[in-house]
Coordinates of C-alpha atoms in Angstrom, one line a residue:
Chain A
X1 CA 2.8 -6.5 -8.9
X2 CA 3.4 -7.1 -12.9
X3 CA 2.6 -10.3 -14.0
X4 CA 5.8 -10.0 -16.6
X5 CA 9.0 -8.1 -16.1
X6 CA 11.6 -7.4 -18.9
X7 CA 14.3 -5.3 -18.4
X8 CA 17.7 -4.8 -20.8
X9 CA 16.6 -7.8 -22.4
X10 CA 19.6 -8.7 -24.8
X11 CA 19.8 -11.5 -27.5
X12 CA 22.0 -12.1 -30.3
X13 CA 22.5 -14.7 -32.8
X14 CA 25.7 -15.8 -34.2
X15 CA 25.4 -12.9 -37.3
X16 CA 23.2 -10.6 -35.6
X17 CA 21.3 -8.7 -32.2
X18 CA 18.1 -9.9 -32.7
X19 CA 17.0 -7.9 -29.1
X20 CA 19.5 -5.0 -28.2
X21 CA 17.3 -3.5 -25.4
X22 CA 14.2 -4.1 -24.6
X23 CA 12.0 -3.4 -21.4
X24 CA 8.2 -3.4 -20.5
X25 CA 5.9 -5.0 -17.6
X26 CA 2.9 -6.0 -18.2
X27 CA -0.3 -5.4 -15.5
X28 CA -2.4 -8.6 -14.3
X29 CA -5.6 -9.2 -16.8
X30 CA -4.1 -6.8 -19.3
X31 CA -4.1 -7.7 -22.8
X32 CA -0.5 -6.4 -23.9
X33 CA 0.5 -5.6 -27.4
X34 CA 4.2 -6.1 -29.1
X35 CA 3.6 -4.6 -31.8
X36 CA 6.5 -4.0 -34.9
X37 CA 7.5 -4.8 -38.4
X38 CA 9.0 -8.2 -39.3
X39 CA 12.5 -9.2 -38.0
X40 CA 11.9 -6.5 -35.2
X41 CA 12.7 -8.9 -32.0
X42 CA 9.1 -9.8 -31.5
X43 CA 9.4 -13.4 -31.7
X44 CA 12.5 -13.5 -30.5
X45 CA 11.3 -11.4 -27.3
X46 CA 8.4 -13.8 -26.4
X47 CA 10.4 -17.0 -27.2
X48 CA 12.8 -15.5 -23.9
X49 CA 9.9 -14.7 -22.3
X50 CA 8.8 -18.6 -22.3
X51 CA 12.7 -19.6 -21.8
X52 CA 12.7 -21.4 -25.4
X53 CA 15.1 -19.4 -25.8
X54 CA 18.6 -18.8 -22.9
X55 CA 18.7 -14.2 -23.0
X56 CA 22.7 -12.9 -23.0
X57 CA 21.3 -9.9 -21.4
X58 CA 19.0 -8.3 -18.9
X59 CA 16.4 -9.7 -16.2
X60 CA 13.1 -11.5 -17.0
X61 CA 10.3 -12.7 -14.3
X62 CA 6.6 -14.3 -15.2
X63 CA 5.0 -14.6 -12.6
X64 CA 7.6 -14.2 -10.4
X65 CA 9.9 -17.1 -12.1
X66 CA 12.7 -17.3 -14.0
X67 CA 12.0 -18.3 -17.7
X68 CA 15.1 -20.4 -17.9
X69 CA 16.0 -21.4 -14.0
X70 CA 12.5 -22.2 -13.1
X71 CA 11.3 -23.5 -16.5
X72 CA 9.5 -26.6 -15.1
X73 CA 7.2 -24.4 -12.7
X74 CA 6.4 -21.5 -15.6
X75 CA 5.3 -24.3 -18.1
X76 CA 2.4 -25.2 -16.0
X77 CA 0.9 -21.9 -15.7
X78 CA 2.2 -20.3 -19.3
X79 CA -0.1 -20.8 -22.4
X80 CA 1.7 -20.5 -25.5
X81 CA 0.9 -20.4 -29.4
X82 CA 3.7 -19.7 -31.6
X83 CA 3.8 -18.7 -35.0
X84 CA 4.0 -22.2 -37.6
X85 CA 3.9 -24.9 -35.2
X86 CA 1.3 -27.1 -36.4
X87 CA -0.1 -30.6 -35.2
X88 CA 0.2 -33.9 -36.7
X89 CA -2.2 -34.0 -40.1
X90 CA -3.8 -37.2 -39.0
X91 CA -4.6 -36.1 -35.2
X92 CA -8.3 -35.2 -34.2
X93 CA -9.6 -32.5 -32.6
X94 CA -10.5 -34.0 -29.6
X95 CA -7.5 -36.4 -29.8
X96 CA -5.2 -33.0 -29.6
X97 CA -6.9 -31.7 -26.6
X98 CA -7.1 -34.4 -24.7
X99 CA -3.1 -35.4 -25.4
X100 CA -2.5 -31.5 -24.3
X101 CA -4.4 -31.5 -21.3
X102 CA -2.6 -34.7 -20.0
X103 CA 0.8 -32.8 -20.1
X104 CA -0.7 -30.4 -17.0
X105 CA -1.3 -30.7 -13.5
X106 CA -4.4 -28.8 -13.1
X107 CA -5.6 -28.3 -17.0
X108 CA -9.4 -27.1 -17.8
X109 CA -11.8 -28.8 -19.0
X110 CA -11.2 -29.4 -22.6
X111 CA -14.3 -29.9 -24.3
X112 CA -16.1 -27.0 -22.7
X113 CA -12.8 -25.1 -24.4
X114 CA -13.9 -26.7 -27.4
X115 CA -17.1 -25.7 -27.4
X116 CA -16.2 -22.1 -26.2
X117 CA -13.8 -22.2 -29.3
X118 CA -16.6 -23.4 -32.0
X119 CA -15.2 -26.6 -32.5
X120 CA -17.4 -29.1 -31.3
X121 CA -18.6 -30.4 -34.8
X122 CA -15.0 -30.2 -35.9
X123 CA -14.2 -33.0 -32.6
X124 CA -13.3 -35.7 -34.8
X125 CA -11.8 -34.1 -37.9
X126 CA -8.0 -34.0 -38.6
X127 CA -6.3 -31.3 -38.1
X128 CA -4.8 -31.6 -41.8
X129 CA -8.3 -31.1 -42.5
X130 CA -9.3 -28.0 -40.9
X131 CA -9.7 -24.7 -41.9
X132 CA -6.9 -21.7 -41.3
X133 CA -9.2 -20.2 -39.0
X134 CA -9.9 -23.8 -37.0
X135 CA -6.3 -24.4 -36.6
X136 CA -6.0 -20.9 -35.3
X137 CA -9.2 -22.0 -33.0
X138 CA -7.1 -24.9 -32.0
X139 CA -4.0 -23.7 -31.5
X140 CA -5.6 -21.3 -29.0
X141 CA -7.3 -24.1 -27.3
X142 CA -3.9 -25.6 -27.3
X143 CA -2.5 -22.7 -25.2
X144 CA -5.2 -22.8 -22.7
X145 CA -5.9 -26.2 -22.1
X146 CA -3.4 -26.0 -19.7
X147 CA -5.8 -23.2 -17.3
X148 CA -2.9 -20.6 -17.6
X149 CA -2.0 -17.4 -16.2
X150 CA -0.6 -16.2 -18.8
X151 CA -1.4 -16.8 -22.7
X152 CA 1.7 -15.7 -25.2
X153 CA -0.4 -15.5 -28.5
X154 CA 2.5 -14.9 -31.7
X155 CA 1.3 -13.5 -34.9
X156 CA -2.5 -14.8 -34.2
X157 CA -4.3 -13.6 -37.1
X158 CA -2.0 -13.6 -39.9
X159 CA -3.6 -15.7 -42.9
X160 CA -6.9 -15.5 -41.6
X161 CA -9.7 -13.8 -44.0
X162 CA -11.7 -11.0 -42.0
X163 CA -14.3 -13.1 -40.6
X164 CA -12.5 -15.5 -39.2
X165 CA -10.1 -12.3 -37.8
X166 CA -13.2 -11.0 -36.4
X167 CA -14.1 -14.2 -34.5
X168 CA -10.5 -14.7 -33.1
X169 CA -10.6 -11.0 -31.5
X170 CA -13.5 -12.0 -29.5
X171 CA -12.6 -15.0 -28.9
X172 CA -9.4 -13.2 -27.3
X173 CA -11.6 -10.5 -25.0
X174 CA -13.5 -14.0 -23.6
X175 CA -10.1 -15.3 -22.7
X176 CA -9.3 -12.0 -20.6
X177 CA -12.5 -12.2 -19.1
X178 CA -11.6 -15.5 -17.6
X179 CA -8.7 -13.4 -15.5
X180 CA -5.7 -14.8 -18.2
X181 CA -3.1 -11.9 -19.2
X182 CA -2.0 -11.9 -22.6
X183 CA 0.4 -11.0 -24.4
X184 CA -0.3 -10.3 -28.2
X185 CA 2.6 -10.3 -30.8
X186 CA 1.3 -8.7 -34.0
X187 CA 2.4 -6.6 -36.8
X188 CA -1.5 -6.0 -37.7
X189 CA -2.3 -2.3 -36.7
X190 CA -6.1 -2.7 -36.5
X191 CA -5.6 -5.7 -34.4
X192 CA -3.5 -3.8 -31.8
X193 CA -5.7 -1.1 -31.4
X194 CA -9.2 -3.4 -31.1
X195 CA -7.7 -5.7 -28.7
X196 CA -4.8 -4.0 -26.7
X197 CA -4.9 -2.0 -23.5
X198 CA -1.1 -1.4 -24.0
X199 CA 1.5 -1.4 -27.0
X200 CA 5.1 -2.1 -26.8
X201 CA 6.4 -0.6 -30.2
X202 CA 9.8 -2.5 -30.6
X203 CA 12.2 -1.1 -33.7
X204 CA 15.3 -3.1 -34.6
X205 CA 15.7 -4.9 -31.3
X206 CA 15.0 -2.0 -28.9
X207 CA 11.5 -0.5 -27.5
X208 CA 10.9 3.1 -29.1
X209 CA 7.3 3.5 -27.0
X210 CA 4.5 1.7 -24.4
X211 CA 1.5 3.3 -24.1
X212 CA -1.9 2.8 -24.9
X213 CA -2.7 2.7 -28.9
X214 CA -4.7 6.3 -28.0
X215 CA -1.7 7.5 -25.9
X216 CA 0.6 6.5 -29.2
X217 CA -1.6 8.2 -31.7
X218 CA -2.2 11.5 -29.2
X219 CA 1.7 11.2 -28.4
X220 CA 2.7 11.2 -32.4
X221 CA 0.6 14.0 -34.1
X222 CA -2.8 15.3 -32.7
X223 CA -3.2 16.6 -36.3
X224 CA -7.1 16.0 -38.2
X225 CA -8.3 16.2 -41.8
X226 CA -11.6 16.8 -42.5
X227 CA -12.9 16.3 -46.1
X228 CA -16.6 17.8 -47.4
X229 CA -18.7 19.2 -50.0
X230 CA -20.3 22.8 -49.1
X231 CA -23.8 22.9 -50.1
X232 CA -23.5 26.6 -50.8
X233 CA -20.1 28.9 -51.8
X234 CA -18.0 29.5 -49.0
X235 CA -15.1 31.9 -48.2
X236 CA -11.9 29.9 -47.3
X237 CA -11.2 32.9 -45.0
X238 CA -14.0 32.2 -42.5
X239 CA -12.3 29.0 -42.1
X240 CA -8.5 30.1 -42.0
X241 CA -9.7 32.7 -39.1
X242 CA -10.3 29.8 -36.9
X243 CA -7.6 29.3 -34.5
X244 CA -7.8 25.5 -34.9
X245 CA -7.5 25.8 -38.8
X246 CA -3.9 25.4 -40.0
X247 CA -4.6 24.9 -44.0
X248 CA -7.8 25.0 -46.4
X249 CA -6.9 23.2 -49.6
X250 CA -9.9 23.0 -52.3
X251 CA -10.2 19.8 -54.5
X252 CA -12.3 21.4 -57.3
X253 CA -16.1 21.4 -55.3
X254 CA -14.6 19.5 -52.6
X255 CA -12.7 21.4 -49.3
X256 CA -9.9 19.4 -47.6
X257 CA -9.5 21.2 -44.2
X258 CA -6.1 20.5 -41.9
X259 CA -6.4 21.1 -38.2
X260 CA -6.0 20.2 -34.7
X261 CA -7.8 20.3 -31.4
X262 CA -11.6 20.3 -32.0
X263 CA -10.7 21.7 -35.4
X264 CA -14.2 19.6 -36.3
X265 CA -16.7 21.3 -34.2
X266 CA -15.2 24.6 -35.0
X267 CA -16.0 23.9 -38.6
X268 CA -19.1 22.8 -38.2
X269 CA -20.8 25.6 -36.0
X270 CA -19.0 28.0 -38.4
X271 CA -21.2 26.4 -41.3
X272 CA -24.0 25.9 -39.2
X273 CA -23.8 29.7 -38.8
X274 CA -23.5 30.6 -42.5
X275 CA -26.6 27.8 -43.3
X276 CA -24.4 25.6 -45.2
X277 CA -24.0 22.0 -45.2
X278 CA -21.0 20.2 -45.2
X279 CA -21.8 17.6 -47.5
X280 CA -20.1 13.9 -47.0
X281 CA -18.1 15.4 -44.5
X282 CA -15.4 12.9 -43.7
X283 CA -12.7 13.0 -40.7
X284 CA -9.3 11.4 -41.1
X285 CA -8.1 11.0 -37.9
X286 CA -4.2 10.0 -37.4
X287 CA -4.4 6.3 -37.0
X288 CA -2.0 4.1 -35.2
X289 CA -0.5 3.2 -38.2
X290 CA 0.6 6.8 -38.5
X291 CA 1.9 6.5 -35.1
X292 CA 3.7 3.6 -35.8
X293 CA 5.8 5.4 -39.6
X294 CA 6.1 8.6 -37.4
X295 CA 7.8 6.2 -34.3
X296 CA 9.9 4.0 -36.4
X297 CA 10.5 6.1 -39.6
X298 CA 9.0 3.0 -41.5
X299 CA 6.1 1.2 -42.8
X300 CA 5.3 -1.8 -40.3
X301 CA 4.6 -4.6 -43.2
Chain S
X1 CA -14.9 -42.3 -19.7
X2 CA -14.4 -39.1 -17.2
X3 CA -11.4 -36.8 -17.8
X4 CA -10.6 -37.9 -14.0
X5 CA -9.3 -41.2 -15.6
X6 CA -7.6 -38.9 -18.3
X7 CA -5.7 -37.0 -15.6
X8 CA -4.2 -40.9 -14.6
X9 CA -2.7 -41.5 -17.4
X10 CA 1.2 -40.6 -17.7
X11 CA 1.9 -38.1 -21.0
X12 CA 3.8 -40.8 -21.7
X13 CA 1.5 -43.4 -22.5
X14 CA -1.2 -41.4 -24.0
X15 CA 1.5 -39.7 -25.9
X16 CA 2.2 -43.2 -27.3
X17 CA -1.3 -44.5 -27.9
X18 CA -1.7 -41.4 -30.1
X19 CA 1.3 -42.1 -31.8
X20 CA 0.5 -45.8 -32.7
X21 CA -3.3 -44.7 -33.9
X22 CA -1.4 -42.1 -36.2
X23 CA 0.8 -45.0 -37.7
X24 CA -2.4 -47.2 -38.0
X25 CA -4.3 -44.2 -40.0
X26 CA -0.9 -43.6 -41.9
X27 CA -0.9 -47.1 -43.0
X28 CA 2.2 -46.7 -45.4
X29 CA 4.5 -47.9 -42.4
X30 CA 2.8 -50.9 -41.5
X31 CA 2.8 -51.9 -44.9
X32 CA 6.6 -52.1 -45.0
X33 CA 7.2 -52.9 -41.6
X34 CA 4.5 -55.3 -40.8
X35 CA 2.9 -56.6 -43.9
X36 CA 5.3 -56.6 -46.5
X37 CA 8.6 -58.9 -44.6
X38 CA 5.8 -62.1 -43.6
X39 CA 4.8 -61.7 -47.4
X40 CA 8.2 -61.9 -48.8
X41 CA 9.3 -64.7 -46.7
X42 CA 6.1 -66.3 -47.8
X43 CA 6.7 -66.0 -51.6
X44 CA 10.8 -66.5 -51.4
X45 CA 9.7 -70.0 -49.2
X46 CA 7.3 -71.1 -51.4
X47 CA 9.4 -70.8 -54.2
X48 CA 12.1 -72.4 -52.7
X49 CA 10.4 -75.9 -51.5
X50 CA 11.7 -77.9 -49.0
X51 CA 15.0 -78.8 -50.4
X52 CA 18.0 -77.5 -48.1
X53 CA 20.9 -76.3 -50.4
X54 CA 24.4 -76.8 -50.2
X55 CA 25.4 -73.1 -51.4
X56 CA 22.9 -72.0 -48.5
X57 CA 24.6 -73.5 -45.8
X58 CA 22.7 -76.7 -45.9
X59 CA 19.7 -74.6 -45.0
X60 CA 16.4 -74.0 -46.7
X61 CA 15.7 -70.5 -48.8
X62 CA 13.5 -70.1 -46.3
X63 CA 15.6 -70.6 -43.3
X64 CA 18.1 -68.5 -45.2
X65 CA 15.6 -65.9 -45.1
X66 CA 13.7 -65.8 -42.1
X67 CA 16.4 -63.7 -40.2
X68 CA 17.0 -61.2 -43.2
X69 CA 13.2 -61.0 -43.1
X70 CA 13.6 -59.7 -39.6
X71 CA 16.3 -58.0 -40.3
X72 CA 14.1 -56.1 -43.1
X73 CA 11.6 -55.3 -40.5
X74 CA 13.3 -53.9 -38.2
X75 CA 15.5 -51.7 -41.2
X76 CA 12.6 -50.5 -42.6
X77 CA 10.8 -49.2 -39.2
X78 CA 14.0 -47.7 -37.8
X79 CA 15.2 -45.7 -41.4
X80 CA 12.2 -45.5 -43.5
X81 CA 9.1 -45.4 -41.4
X82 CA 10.2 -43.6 -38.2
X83 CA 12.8 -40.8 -39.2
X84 CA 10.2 -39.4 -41.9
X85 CA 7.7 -39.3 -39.0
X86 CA 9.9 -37.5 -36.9
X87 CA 11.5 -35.2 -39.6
X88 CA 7.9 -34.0 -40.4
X89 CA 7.2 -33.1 -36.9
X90 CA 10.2 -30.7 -37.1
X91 CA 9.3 -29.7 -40.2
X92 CA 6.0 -28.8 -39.6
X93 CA 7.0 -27.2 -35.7
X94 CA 5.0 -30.0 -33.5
X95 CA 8.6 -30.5 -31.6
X96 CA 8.4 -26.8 -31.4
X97 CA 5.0 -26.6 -30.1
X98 CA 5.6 -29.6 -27.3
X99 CA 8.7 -27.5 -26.3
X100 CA 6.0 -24.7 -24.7
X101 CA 4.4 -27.5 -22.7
X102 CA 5.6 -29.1 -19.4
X103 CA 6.3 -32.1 -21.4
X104 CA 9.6 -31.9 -23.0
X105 CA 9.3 -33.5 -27.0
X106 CA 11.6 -35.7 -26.2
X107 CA 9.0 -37.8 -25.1
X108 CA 7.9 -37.7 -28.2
X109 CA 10.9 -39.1 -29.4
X110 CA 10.5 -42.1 -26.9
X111 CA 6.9 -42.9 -27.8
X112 CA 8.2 -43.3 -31.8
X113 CA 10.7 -45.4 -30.8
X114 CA 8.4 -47.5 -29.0
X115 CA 5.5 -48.1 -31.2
X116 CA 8.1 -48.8 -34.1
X117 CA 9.7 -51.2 -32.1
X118 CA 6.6 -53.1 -31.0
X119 CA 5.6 -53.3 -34.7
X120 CA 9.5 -54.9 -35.3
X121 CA 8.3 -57.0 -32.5
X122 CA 4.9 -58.0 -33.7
X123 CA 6.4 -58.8 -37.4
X124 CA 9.5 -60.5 -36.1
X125 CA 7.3 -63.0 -34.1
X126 CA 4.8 -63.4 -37.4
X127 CA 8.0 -64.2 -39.3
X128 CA 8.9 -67.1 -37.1
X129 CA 5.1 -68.5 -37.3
X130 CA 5.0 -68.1 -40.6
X131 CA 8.6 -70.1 -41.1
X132 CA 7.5 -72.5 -38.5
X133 CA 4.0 -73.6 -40.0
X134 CA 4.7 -72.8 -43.4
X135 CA 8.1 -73.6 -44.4
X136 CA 9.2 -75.9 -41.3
X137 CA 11.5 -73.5 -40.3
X138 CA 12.3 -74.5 -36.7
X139 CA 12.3 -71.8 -33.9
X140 CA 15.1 -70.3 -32.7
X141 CA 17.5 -73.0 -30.6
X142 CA 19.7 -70.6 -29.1
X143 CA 16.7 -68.0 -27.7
X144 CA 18.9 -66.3 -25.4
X145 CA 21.2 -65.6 -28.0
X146 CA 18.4 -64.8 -30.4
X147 CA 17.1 -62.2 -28.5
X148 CA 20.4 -60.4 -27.7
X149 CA 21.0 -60.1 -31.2
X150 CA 17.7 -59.1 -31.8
X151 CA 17.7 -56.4 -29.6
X152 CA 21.6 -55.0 -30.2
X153 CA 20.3 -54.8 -33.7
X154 CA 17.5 -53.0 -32.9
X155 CA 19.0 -50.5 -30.7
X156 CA 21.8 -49.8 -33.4
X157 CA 19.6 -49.4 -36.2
X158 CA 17.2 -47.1 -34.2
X159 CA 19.8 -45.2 -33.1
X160 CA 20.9 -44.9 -36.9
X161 CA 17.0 -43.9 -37.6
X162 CA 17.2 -41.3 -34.8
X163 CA 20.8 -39.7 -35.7
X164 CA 19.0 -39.0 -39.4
X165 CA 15.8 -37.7 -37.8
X166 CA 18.0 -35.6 -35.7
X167 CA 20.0 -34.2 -39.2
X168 CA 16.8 -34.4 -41.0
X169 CA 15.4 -30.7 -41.6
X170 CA 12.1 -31.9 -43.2
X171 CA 10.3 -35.3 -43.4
X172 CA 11.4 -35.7 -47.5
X173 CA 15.0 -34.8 -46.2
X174 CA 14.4 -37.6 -43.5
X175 CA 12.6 -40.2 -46.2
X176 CA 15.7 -39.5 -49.0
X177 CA 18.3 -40.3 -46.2
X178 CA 16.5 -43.2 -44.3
X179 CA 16.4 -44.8 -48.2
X180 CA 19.8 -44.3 -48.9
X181 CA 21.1 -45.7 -45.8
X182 CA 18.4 -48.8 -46.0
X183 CA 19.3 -50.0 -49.5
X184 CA 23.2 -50.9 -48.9
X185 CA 22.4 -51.9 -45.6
X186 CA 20.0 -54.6 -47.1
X187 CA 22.7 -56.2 -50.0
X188 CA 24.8 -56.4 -47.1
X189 CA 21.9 -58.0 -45.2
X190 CA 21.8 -60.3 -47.9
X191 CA 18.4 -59.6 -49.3
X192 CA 19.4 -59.9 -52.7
X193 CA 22.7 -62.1 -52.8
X194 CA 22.5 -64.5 -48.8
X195 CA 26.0 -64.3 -46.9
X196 CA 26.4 -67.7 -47.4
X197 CA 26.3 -67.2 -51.2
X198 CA 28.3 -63.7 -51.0
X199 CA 32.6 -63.5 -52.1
X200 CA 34.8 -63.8 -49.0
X201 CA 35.7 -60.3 -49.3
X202 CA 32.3 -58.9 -49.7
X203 CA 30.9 -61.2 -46.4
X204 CA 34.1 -59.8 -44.0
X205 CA 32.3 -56.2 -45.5
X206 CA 29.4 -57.7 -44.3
X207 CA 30.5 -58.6 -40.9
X208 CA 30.9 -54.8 -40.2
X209 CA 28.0 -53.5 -41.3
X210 CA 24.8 -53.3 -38.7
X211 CA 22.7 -55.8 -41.0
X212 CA 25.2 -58.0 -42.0
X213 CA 26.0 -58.5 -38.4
X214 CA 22.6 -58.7 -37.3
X215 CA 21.6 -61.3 -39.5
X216 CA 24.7 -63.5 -39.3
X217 CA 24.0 -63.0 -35.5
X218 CA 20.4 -64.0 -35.9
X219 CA 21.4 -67.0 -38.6
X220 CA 23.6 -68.7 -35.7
X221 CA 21.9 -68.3 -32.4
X222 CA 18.2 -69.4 -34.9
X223 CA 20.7 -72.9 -35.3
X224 CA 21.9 -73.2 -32.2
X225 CA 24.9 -71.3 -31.4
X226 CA 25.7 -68.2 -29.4
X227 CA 26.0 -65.8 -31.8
X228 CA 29.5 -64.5 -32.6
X229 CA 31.3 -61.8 -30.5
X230 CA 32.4 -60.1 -33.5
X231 CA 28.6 -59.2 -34.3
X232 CA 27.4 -58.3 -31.4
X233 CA 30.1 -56.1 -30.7
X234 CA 29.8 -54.3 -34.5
X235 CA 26.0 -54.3 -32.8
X236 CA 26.8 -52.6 -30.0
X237 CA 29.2 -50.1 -31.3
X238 CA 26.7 -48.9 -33.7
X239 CA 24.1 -48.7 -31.0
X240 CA 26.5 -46.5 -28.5
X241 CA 27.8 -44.6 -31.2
X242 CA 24.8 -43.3 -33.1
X243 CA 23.2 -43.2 -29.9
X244 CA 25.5 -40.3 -28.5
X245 CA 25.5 -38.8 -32.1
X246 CA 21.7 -38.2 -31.8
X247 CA 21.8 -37.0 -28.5
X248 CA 24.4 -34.9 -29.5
X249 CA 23.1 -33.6 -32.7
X250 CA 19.5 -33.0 -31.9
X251 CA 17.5 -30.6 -32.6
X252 CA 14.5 -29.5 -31.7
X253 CA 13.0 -27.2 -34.4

């Protein structure tokens, strides 16, 4: 049974449809991907999802609960982080987790998630004081102090230098291997494809594809480049012959082969045949990025 | 300490004891609300002596004062120290962030409201001390009556407070409102010109005002007398009626 259920999600603001149609479920311990430029529905989508925000349109269920009717009930087992909601400057660390934790039934132990989160020398800092990447830390604590189910993470990364982008990924694969689903909400195409099994690509309120960030690429254009200096001449026609060749471009010394399939090994054994090299050979593969401007005839940031 | 006696604790009150450590670390607002109204009455008493005036009601300038004192106090906590607090925590998306949890952030609401007013309290009983010892200032004679007054006032200038913190999109918007309601409020306190001292027409002004009630209210039950229906009434319409116009206009992010 999913964990989350959307279907014909609808919701409009007074001067525009912020969601026009959105569905998608998402698979216990999954770590789910909405993935789309700014002013997509994203935010919009997850805030229904935790019944910030009352839907016009369509059916919702988390864990089997109404966002809205049973509100209550999905609080205490739905971990949240949303995009710019901060914490008093003057509050600690510890001060924070322990005032979070109080608010649940059953919460986990929060200074083991403080030290699972790196912040145990930060315990008595402010949170005014902290780094982007330690409020990031915290804010994630914040959303699982509470032992959830299901952790909503919003726009995780943004601001954070690549270090600290790196950290946060992991930190995200421990908190699946704890048995919590997640949902990620990202316009960050390197982050969907390191961390998600599944990507919902939402366009202007509605979802244009779910699959996973291979399935998207595969789905969009199967199409490779491969780029490389031959170490002795070569004839462009013994490359052209190959069925898998579609073009052979030549960038002074250097050969820029188009292809698809296993248009690499072909190329390769071909060479290897001749005794020739292919010298910094490099393979531009269509990225999800691509996927993404091929899905939703734009750029995502 | 064990998280099992965490887990006892309501939200509630650890909610507030976080709140009031924040205040305390923030220091600005017990500077205003705590420190500063005991120092005023001390230098406006000492510079007055012990002669009662005529123009004062046959009172003392520090009799005359110890209710606006109070008065200050309270002012101060409810629109300059409390709707900042409280517009930052929009501002800055801590309402929002409370919203996610099983605790609703209007809890939050409820702890600021009762630290501030157990600072009012703390001050407001210093004040008395203070005009008791130092200025022989006797204690309030009508205590019933001192306390209802006390606490109408309090409940309509919090509710005053809350209705800007609920307008309020950030904490400056929250500070530059909660000062421009204070400062009128306080002349027709009678911080800077007493009621006894003010133009006919300007004290009947008074009458209607939340502080110029309050203090009159506070003035008569601290000599005696219940305090006038009149001013608790103008009390208690300006508690109701901000009351239902915060509820009504809040918003949490």
């Amino acid at each position: 049974m999913p964990v989350i259920e959307v279907t014909h999600l609808r919701k409009s603001y007074r001067d525009h449809v912020a969601v026009q149609d959105v569905s998608f479920s998402v698979e216990p311990g999954e770590i789910f991907g909405i993935l789309g430029p700014n002013g997509a529905g994203k935010t919009t989508t997850v805030e229904c999802l935790a019944g910030l925000r009352h839907h016009d349109g369509g059916q919702i269920q988390v864990l089997g609960l109404d966002p809205e009717r049973d509100r209550d009930q999905l609080r205490q087992v739905l971990g949240i982080q949303l995009q710019e909601s901060e914490l008093p400057a003057n509050i600690q660390v510890d001060e924070a987790l322990e005032l979070y934790s109080s608010f649940y039934r059953d919460p986990a132990d929060w200074r083991s998630l403080r030290d699972s989160l790196g912040l145990t020398e930060k315990r008595t800092a402010r949170f005014g004081k902290l780094s982007g990447g330690q409020k990031q830390r915290l804010s994630i604590a914040l959303a699982l102090v509470g032992n959830p189910r299901v952790a909503i993470l919003d726009e995780l990364t943004t601001g954070l230098d690549p270090a600290a982008r790196r950290e946060t990924w992991d930190l995200i694969e421990g908190v699946r291997e704890r048995g919590v689903t997640i949902v990620l909400v990202t316009h960050f195409m390197p982050e969907a494809e390191h961390l998600c099994d599944r990507v919902a690509v939402i366009d202007s309120g509605r979802v244009v594809a779910v699959d996973s960030p291979a399935g998207l690429v595969t789905r969009v254009n199967a199409e490779q480049r491969l780029r490389f200096y031959p170490s002795a001449d070569l004839d462009d026609r013994l490359l052209t012959e190959l069925p898998q060749v579609t073009a052979v471009d030549r960038h002074g010394p250097q050969v820029l082969v188009t292809g698809t399939g296993d248009v690499l090994g072909a190329v390769t054994s071909v060479l290897a045949r001749r005794g020739i090299v292919a010298e910094q050979l490099r393979v531009e593969q269509t990225t999800l990025d691509d996927a993404f401007i091929a899905l939703t005839g734009q750029e995502i940031s | 300490m064990t998280s099992a006696t965490y887990a006892v604790q309501s939200p509630l009150r650890r909610l507030t004891r976080i709140e009031f450590r924040l205040l305390l670390r923030e220091r600005v607002g017990l500077i205003w609300g705590l420190a500063f109204p005991p120092v005023l009455l001390i230098i406006l008493g000492t510079l007055g002596g012990q002669k009662a005036d005529k123009d004062l009601d046959g009172l003392t300038l520090a009799a005359t004062y110890v209710p606006i004192v109070i008065a200050f106090s309270v002012a101060m906590l409810a629109l300059n120290v409390m709707p900042p607090v409280l517009g930052t925590y929009r501002e800055k998306g801590v309402l929002r962030r409370m919203s996610t949890t099983p605790v609703p952030p209007s809890r939050l609401l409820a702890a600021q409201v009762a630290i501030n007013l157990a600072v009012a309290a703390v001050t407001t009983v210093l004040v008395l001390i203070i005009g008791r010892v130092g200025f022989d200032v006797g204690l309030p004679r009508q205590a019933g009556g001192f306390l209802i007054a006390l606490v109408l006032a309090a409940a309509g200038l919090f509710a005053i407070g809350l209705t800007i913190a609920a307008l309020a999109p950030t904490g400056k918007a929250a500070n530059a409102a909660g000062a421009i309601t204070f400062f009128p409020m306080m002349f027709f306190a009678g911080l800077w010109v007493p009621r006894a001292v003010m133009p006919d027409a300007l004290r009947h002004v008074s009458d209607y005002t939340p502080m110029g009630a309050a203090v009159q209210a506070l003035q008569d039950s601290a000599r005696g007398h219940f305090p006038h229906t009149l001013h608790l009434a103008v009390l208690a319409v300006y508690a109701v009626g901000f009351t239902a116009a915060a509820i009504r206009l809040f918003r949490w992010e």
